[in-house]
Tab-separated table of C-alpha atoms in Angstrom:
chain	number	residue	atom	x	y	z
A	20	MET	CA	7.029	-61.070	-50.748
A	21	GLY	CA	7.102	-57.271	-50.885
A	22	VAL	CA	7.288	-55.141	-53.989
A	23	LEU	CA	10.961	-54.450	-53.316
A	24	ASP	CA	11.965	-58.050	-52.541
A	25	ILE	CA	11.326	-59.416	-56.032
A	26	TRP	CA	13.940	-57.025	-57.434
A	27	ASN	CA	16.781	-58.289	-55.225
A	28	ARG	CA	19.852	-60.040	-56.618
A	29	SER	CA	19.813	-63.850	-56.683
A	30	ASN	CA	22.672	-66.338	-56.769
A	31	ILE	CA	22.855	-68.963	-59.501
A	32	GLY	CA	25.578	-71.593	-59.796
A	33	SER	CA	26.611	-73.740	-62.727
A	34	GLY	CA	23.973	-76.364	-63.431
A	35	GLU	CA	21.262	-74.504	-61.517
A	36	ILE	CA	17.885	-73.292	-62.818
A	37	LEU	CA	15.912	-70.317	-61.467
A	38	ARG	CA	12.359	-69.266	-62.231
A	39	SER	CA	10.780	-65.864	-61.604
A	40	GLN	CA	7.305	-64.483	-62.247
A	41	ILE	CA	6.306	-60.850	-62.732
A	42	GLY	CA	2.582	-60.745	-63.419
A	43	PRO	CA	1.824	-62.588	-66.680
A	44	LEU	CA	5.509	-63.160	-67.554
A	45	LEU	CA	7.645	-66.098	-66.439
A	46	LEU	CA	11.437	-65.763	-66.577
A	47	TRP	CA	13.749	-68.787	-66.684
A	48	PHE	CA	17.481	-68.663	-65.889
A	49	ARG	CA	19.973	-71.472	-66.498
A	50	LYS	CA	23.721	-71.350	-65.778
A	51	ILE	CA	26.029	-73.689	-67.703
A	52	GLU	CA	29.726	-73.094	-66.940
A	53	ASP	CA	30.515	-69.618	-68.327
A	54	GLU	CA	27.125	-69.158	-70.043
A	55	LEU	CA	23.880	-67.742	-68.691
A	56	HIS	CA	20.722	-68.749	-70.538
A	57	VAL	CA	17.511	-66.693	-70.235
A	58	ALA	CA	14.035	-67.489	-71.571
A	59	PHE	CA	10.622	-65.843	-71.274
A	60	GLU	CA	7.171	-67.407	-71.187
A	61	ARG	CA	3.884	-65.490	-71.455
A	62	LEU	CA	0.904	-66.757	-69.486
A	63	PRO	CA	-2.717	-66.609	-70.689
A	64	ASP	CA	-5.137	-63.932	-69.398
A	65	PRO	CA	-2.365	-61.336	-68.917
A	66	ASP	CA	-4.711	-58.610	-67.644
A	67	THR	CA	-5.796	-60.664	-64.611
A	68	ILE	CA	-2.499	-62.094	-63.320
A	69	VAL	CA	-0.825	-60.102	-60.535
A	70	ASP	CA	1.364	-62.807	-58.947
A	71	ALA	CA	5.044	-62.079	-58.413
A	72	THR	CA	7.966	-64.146	-57.163
A	73	GLY	CA	11.654	-63.448	-57.227
A	74	PRO	CA	14.030	-65.976	-58.799
A	75	VAL	CA	13.643	-69.312	-56.986
A	76	ALA	CA	15.524	-72.549	-57.631
A	77	VAL	CA	13.704	-75.327	-59.498
A	78	ASN	CA	14.858	-78.802	-60.461
A	79	VAL	CA	13.777	-78.789	-64.098
A	80	VAL	CA	12.445	-76.414	-66.742
A	81	GLU	CA	8.734	-77.154	-66.667
A	82	SER	CA	7.919	-75.644	-70.064
A	83	GLU	CA	8.857	-76.936	-73.496
A	84	GLY	CA	9.708	-75.030	-76.647
A	85	LEU	CA	11.238	-72.014	-74.924
A	86	ASP	CA	13.424	-69.693	-76.979
A	87	TRP	CA	16.619	-69.443	-74.922
A	88	GLY	CA	19.010	-66.531	-75.251
A	89	ARG	CA	22.646	-67.337	-74.406
A	90	TRP	CA	25.241	-64.938	-73.002
A	91	ILE	CA	28.906	-65.517	-72.185
A	92	VAL	CA	29.156	-63.942	-68.721
A	93	GLY	CA	32.132	-65.835	-67.263
A	94	ALA	CA	32.265	-68.805	-64.919
A	95	GLU	CA	32.741	-66.480	-61.942
A	96	THR	CA	29.498	-64.568	-62.611
A	97	ASN	CA	26.892	-66.171	-60.365
A	98	VAL	CA	24.377	-63.366	-59.706
A	99	VAL	CA	21.260	-62.402	-61.668
A	100	GLN	CA	18.864	-59.515	-61.129
A	101	VAL	CA	15.657	-58.285	-62.754
A	102	LEU	CA	14.682	-54.605	-62.495
A	103	PRO	CA	11.579	-52.694	-63.638
A	104	ILE	CA	12.024	-50.001	-66.283
A	105	MET	CA	9.737	-47.833	-68.351
A	106	PRO	CA	8.683	-48.797	-71.913
A	107	ASP	CA	10.917	-47.702	-74.789
A	108	ARG	CA	8.219	-45.501	-76.370
A	109	PRO	CA	5.630	-42.986	-75.136
A	110	VAL	CA	2.265	-44.373	-74.051
A	111	VAL	CA	-1.178	-43.026	-74.922
A	112	VAL	CA	-3.954	-43.344	-72.358
A	113	HIS	CA	-7.598	-42.273	-72.205
A	114	PRO	CA	-9.257	-40.995	-69.025
A	115	GLU	CA	-11.640	-43.421	-67.354
A	116	LEU	CA	-14.408	-40.971	-68.305
A	117	PRO	CA	-14.192	-37.838	-70.509
A	118	VAL	CA	-13.112	-34.910	-68.337
A	119	LYS	CA	-13.459	-31.150	-68.816
A	120	ILE	CA	-11.196	-28.768	-66.915
A	121	PRO	CA	-12.482	-25.153	-66.717
A	122	THR	CA	-9.995	-22.323	-66.989
A	123	GLY	CA	-8.098	-21.744	-63.763
A	124	HIS	CA	-8.662	-25.297	-62.501
A	125	LYS	CA	-6.502	-28.419	-62.267
A	126	ALA	CA	-7.001	-32.185	-62.191
A	127	LEU	CA	-4.868	-35.084	-60.995
A	128	PHE	CA	-4.800	-38.403	-62.847
A	129	PHE	CA	-3.124	-41.705	-62.012
A	130	VAL	CA	-1.830	-43.615	-65.038
A	131	SER	CA	-1.094	-47.337	-64.637
A	132	ILE	CA	1.771	-48.268	-66.974
A	133	PRO	CA	2.889	-51.857	-67.736
A	134	ILE	CA	6.597	-52.100	-67.027
A	135	TRP	CA	9.444	-53.592	-68.987
A	136	LEU	CA	12.055	-55.787	-67.326
A	137	ARG	CA	15.818	-55.378	-67.551
A	138	VAL	CA	17.868	-58.534	-66.917
A	139	LEU	CA	21.324	-58.070	-65.366
A	140	ALA	CA	24.150	-60.485	-64.549
A	141	GLY	CA	26.960	-59.898	-62.081
A	142	GLU	CA	27.272	-57.917	-58.869
A	143	LYS	CA	30.016	-55.268	-58.834
A	144	LYS	CA	29.662	-54.214	-62.473
A	145	PRO	CA	26.387	-55.782	-63.664
A	146	ILE	CA	26.132	-56.719	-67.337
A	147	GLU	CA	22.886	-55.700	-69.016
A	148	LEU	CA	21.717	-58.761	-70.952
A	149	CYS	CA	18.303	-57.890	-72.373
A	150	GLU	CA	14.971	-56.135	-71.902
A	151	VAL	CA	11.459	-57.502	-72.304
A	152	PRO	CA	7.956	-56.009	-71.899
A	153	VAL	CA	5.791	-57.704	-69.297
A	154	LEU	CA	2.719	-57.015	-71.434
A	155	ILE	CA	2.592	-56.753	-75.232
A	156	LEU	CA	0.911	-53.437	-76.133
A	157	SER	CA	-0.588	-52.413	-79.448
A	158	ASN	CA	0.881	-49.551	-81.467
A	159	THR	CA	-0.846	-46.224	-82.015
A	160	TRP	CA	0.013	-42.925	-83.692
A	161	PHE	CA	-0.260	-39.719	-81.676
A	162	GLY	CA	-0.340	-36.337	-83.402
A	163	ASP	CA	-0.532	-35.339	-87.036
A	164	THR	CA	1.276	-37.011	-89.927
A	165	MET	CA	4.165	-34.530	-89.869
A	166	SER	CA	4.965	-34.060	-86.188
A	167	GLY	CA	3.316	-37.082	-84.563
A	168	GLU	CA	5.071	-40.139	-83.223
A	169	LEU	CA	4.663	-43.872	-82.782
A	170	CYS	CA	3.460	-44.808	-79.295
A	171	TYR	CA	2.036	-47.702	-77.333
A	172	SER	CA	-1.683	-47.726	-76.579
A	173	LEU	CA	-2.691	-48.535	-73.001
A	174	ARG	CA	-5.771	-50.650	-72.413
A	175	SER	CA	-6.052	-49.350	-68.861
A	176	ARG	CA	-7.553	-45.921	-68.162
A	177	ALA	CA	-6.226	-42.858	-66.373
A	178	ARG	CA	-8.103	-42.680	-63.061
A	179	ARG	CA	-8.833	-39.801	-60.713
A	180	GLN	CA	-8.244	-41.915	-57.590
A	181	ILE	CA	-5.930	-44.741	-56.605
A	182	THR	CA	-7.880	-47.967	-56.322
A	183	ASP	CA	-7.609	-50.319	-53.344
A	184	SER	CA	-7.253	-53.351	-55.573
A	185	GLU	CA	-4.508	-55.908	-55.083
A	186	PRO	CA	-1.046	-54.449	-55.834
A	187	ASN	CA	0.205	-55.304	-59.298
A	188	PRO	CA	4.026	-55.480	-59.461
A	189	SER	CA	3.912	-55.635	-63.270
A	190	ARG	CA	2.667	-52.028	-63.408
A	191	THR	CA	3.858	-48.684	-62.126
A	192	ILE	CA	1.693	-45.698	-61.227
A	193	CYS	CA	2.468	-42.292	-62.752
A	194	PRO	CA	0.779	-39.211	-61.199
A	195	VAL	CA	-0.109	-36.635	-63.885
A	196	LYS	CA	-1.455	-33.216	-62.875
A	197	ILE	CA	-3.020	-30.981	-65.548
A	198	ARG	CA	-3.463	-27.239	-64.980
A	199	ASN	CA	-5.613	-25.243	-67.389
A	200	THR	CA	-4.447	-21.625	-67.554
A	201	SER	CA	-5.908	-21.060	-71.023
A	202	PRO	CA	-8.957	-18.790	-71.482
A	203	LYS	CA	-11.096	-21.733	-72.608
A	204	GLN	CA	-12.343	-24.978	-71.132
A	205	LEU	CA	-10.033	-27.932	-71.729
A	206	ASN	CA	-11.477	-31.245	-72.920
A	207	VAL	CA	-9.184	-34.104	-71.897
A	208	GLU	CA	-9.784	-37.104	-74.130
A	209	ARG	CA	-6.348	-38.716	-74.189
A	210	LEU	CA	-2.826	-38.152	-72.917
A	211	CYS	CA	0.538	-39.014	-74.395
A	212	VAL	CA	2.980	-39.700	-71.574
A	213	HIS	CA	6.668	-39.700	-72.458
A	214	VAL	CA	7.703	-42.420	-70.055
A	215	GLU	CA	11.349	-42.343	-71.142
A	216	HIS	CA	11.819	-39.366	-68.785
A	217	LEU	CA	10.473	-41.180	-65.708
A	218	LYS	CA	12.261	-42.910	-62.850
A	219	THR	CA	10.863	-46.010	-61.151
A	220	TYR	CA	10.513	-46.204	-57.371
A	221	SER	CA	9.553	-49.028	-55.035
A	222	GLY	CA	6.609	-48.173	-52.789
A	223	GLY	CA	5.045	-49.962	-49.863
A	224	LYS	CA	2.411	-51.569	-52.117
A	225	ASN	CA	3.024	-50.335	-55.659
A	226	LEU	CA	5.712	-49.249	-58.055
A	227	TRP	CA	5.695	-45.490	-58.677
A	228	THR	CA	7.237	-42.932	-61.013
A	229	ASN	CA	8.057	-39.323	-60.329
A	230	GLY	CA	5.132	-37.009	-61.044
A	231	ILE	CA	4.374	-34.899	-64.118
A	232	THR	CA	2.659	-31.483	-64.134
A	233	ILE	CA	1.314	-30.124	-67.439
A	234	THR	CA	0.306	-26.465	-67.600
A	235	PHE	CA	-1.964	-26.037	-70.624
A	236	ARG	CA	-1.941	-22.473	-71.970
A	237	GLY	CA	-4.048	-22.879	-75.089
A	238	GLU	CA	-4.137	-24.751	-78.381
A	239	GLU	CA	-1.734	-22.340	-80.068
A	240	GLN	CA	0.568	-21.915	-77.070
A	241	VAL	CA	3.352	-24.060	-75.704
A	242	SER	CA	2.534	-26.061	-72.595
A	243	LYS	CA	4.898	-26.122	-69.642
A	244	ILE	CA	5.735	-29.669	-68.574
A	245	GLU	CA	7.420	-30.239	-65.231
A	246	TYR	CA	8.994	-33.529	-64.159
A	247	SER	CA	9.310	-33.808	-60.408
A	248	SER	CA	12.760	-34.684	-59.116
A	249	ASN	CA	11.247	-36.266	-56.010
A	250	PRO	CA	9.298	-39.485	-55.452
A	251	PRO	CA	5.513	-39.193	-55.107
A	252	ALA	CA	3.985	-38.862	-51.637
A	253	PHE	CA	0.883	-41.032	-52.021
A	254	GLU	CA	2.448	-43.909	-50.076
A	255	PRO	CA	5.856	-44.503	-48.454
A	256	VAL	CA	8.413	-44.840	-51.232
A	257	GLY	CA	11.801	-46.509	-51.001
A	258	GLU	CA	14.802	-46.521	-53.287
A	259	ILE	CA	15.000	-45.744	-56.983
A	260	LEU	CA	14.889	-49.063	-58.816
A	261	SER	CA	15.729	-47.597	-62.224
A	262	GLU	CA	16.680	-44.196	-63.574
A	263	ALA	CA	14.971	-42.593	-66.553
A	264	ARG	CA	15.970	-43.912	-69.968
A	265	THR	CA	16.409	-40.311	-71.114
A	266	PRO	CA	16.986	-37.861	-68.251
A	267	VAL	CA	15.400	-34.467	-68.808
A	268	LYS	CA	15.453	-31.083	-67.117
A	269	GLU	CA	12.724	-30.590	-64.544
A	270	THR	CA	10.840	-28.110	-66.769
A	271	ILE	CA	10.450	-28.168	-70.552
A	272	LEU	CA	8.141	-26.516	-73.076
A	273	LYS	CA	6.060	-28.270	-75.707
A	274	ARG	CA	3.446	-27.032	-78.164
A	275	SER	CA	0.096	-28.758	-77.751
A	276	ILE	CA	-1.833	-30.158	-80.713
A	277	GLY	CA	-5.497	-29.415	-80.000
A	278	SER	CA	-7.194	-29.114	-76.640
A	279	PHE	CA	-7.857	-32.849	-76.541
A	280	LYS	CA	-4.240	-33.864	-77.192
A	281	LEU	CA	-1.725	-33.145	-74.472
A	282	PHE	CA	1.936	-34.042	-74.613
A	283	SER	CA	3.755	-34.793	-71.381
A	284	GLY	CA	7.301	-34.723	-72.681
A	285	ILE	CA	9.566	-33.548	-75.422
């Protein structure tokens, strides 16, 4: 099953049960007359599971003690769909190794971001039922006590190259380019990526977001942050699976807080 296939719509009739898996998260769907029931189940060893299947029919719910959510969607609503979306907060990531960017130089990083899932019901005018993170992330604070913000901390690292490992449909890859136009060397120790401004695309092997370019002008200067309006070109990319939670103009300005703390959003 391709990366795009698992995001297709699936039919579900009254009395039927569907099961889907996106990485370490199982999703259960159950239709009873005009109600649609949805439950989630987290598997152990979440960092090692990359399996993915679209909703498939099963005879019984194999797990006990699930917390079912119930929605009145109408007896005529017989379609469900799961789509990938970005987390609801910025994410903070460290480079794989500490990196220094001399003045006048640039560096490209690839940030692997665990997705959230949006559950929809219906076909012509889909009803948004709920959202759930595929992976539970820890909280972290980025910035000072006055102007900082609550973020998620990524366990994965920002890499300089795309790895050839098995595709992971529970993550999306965000290309981040940093340009240093300041008069001093830039030490990159961590990045705060405002994922709410990113779209999600289906690629041939991976999920992708549009790219970000940060032009760092100095600790006391505003940085120029550009959000590409086009899909990345690192592999063939198909349709947009989800729009940004908060659309933003292609270019914005943001004051940096120290040479080791870069914001990639507003």
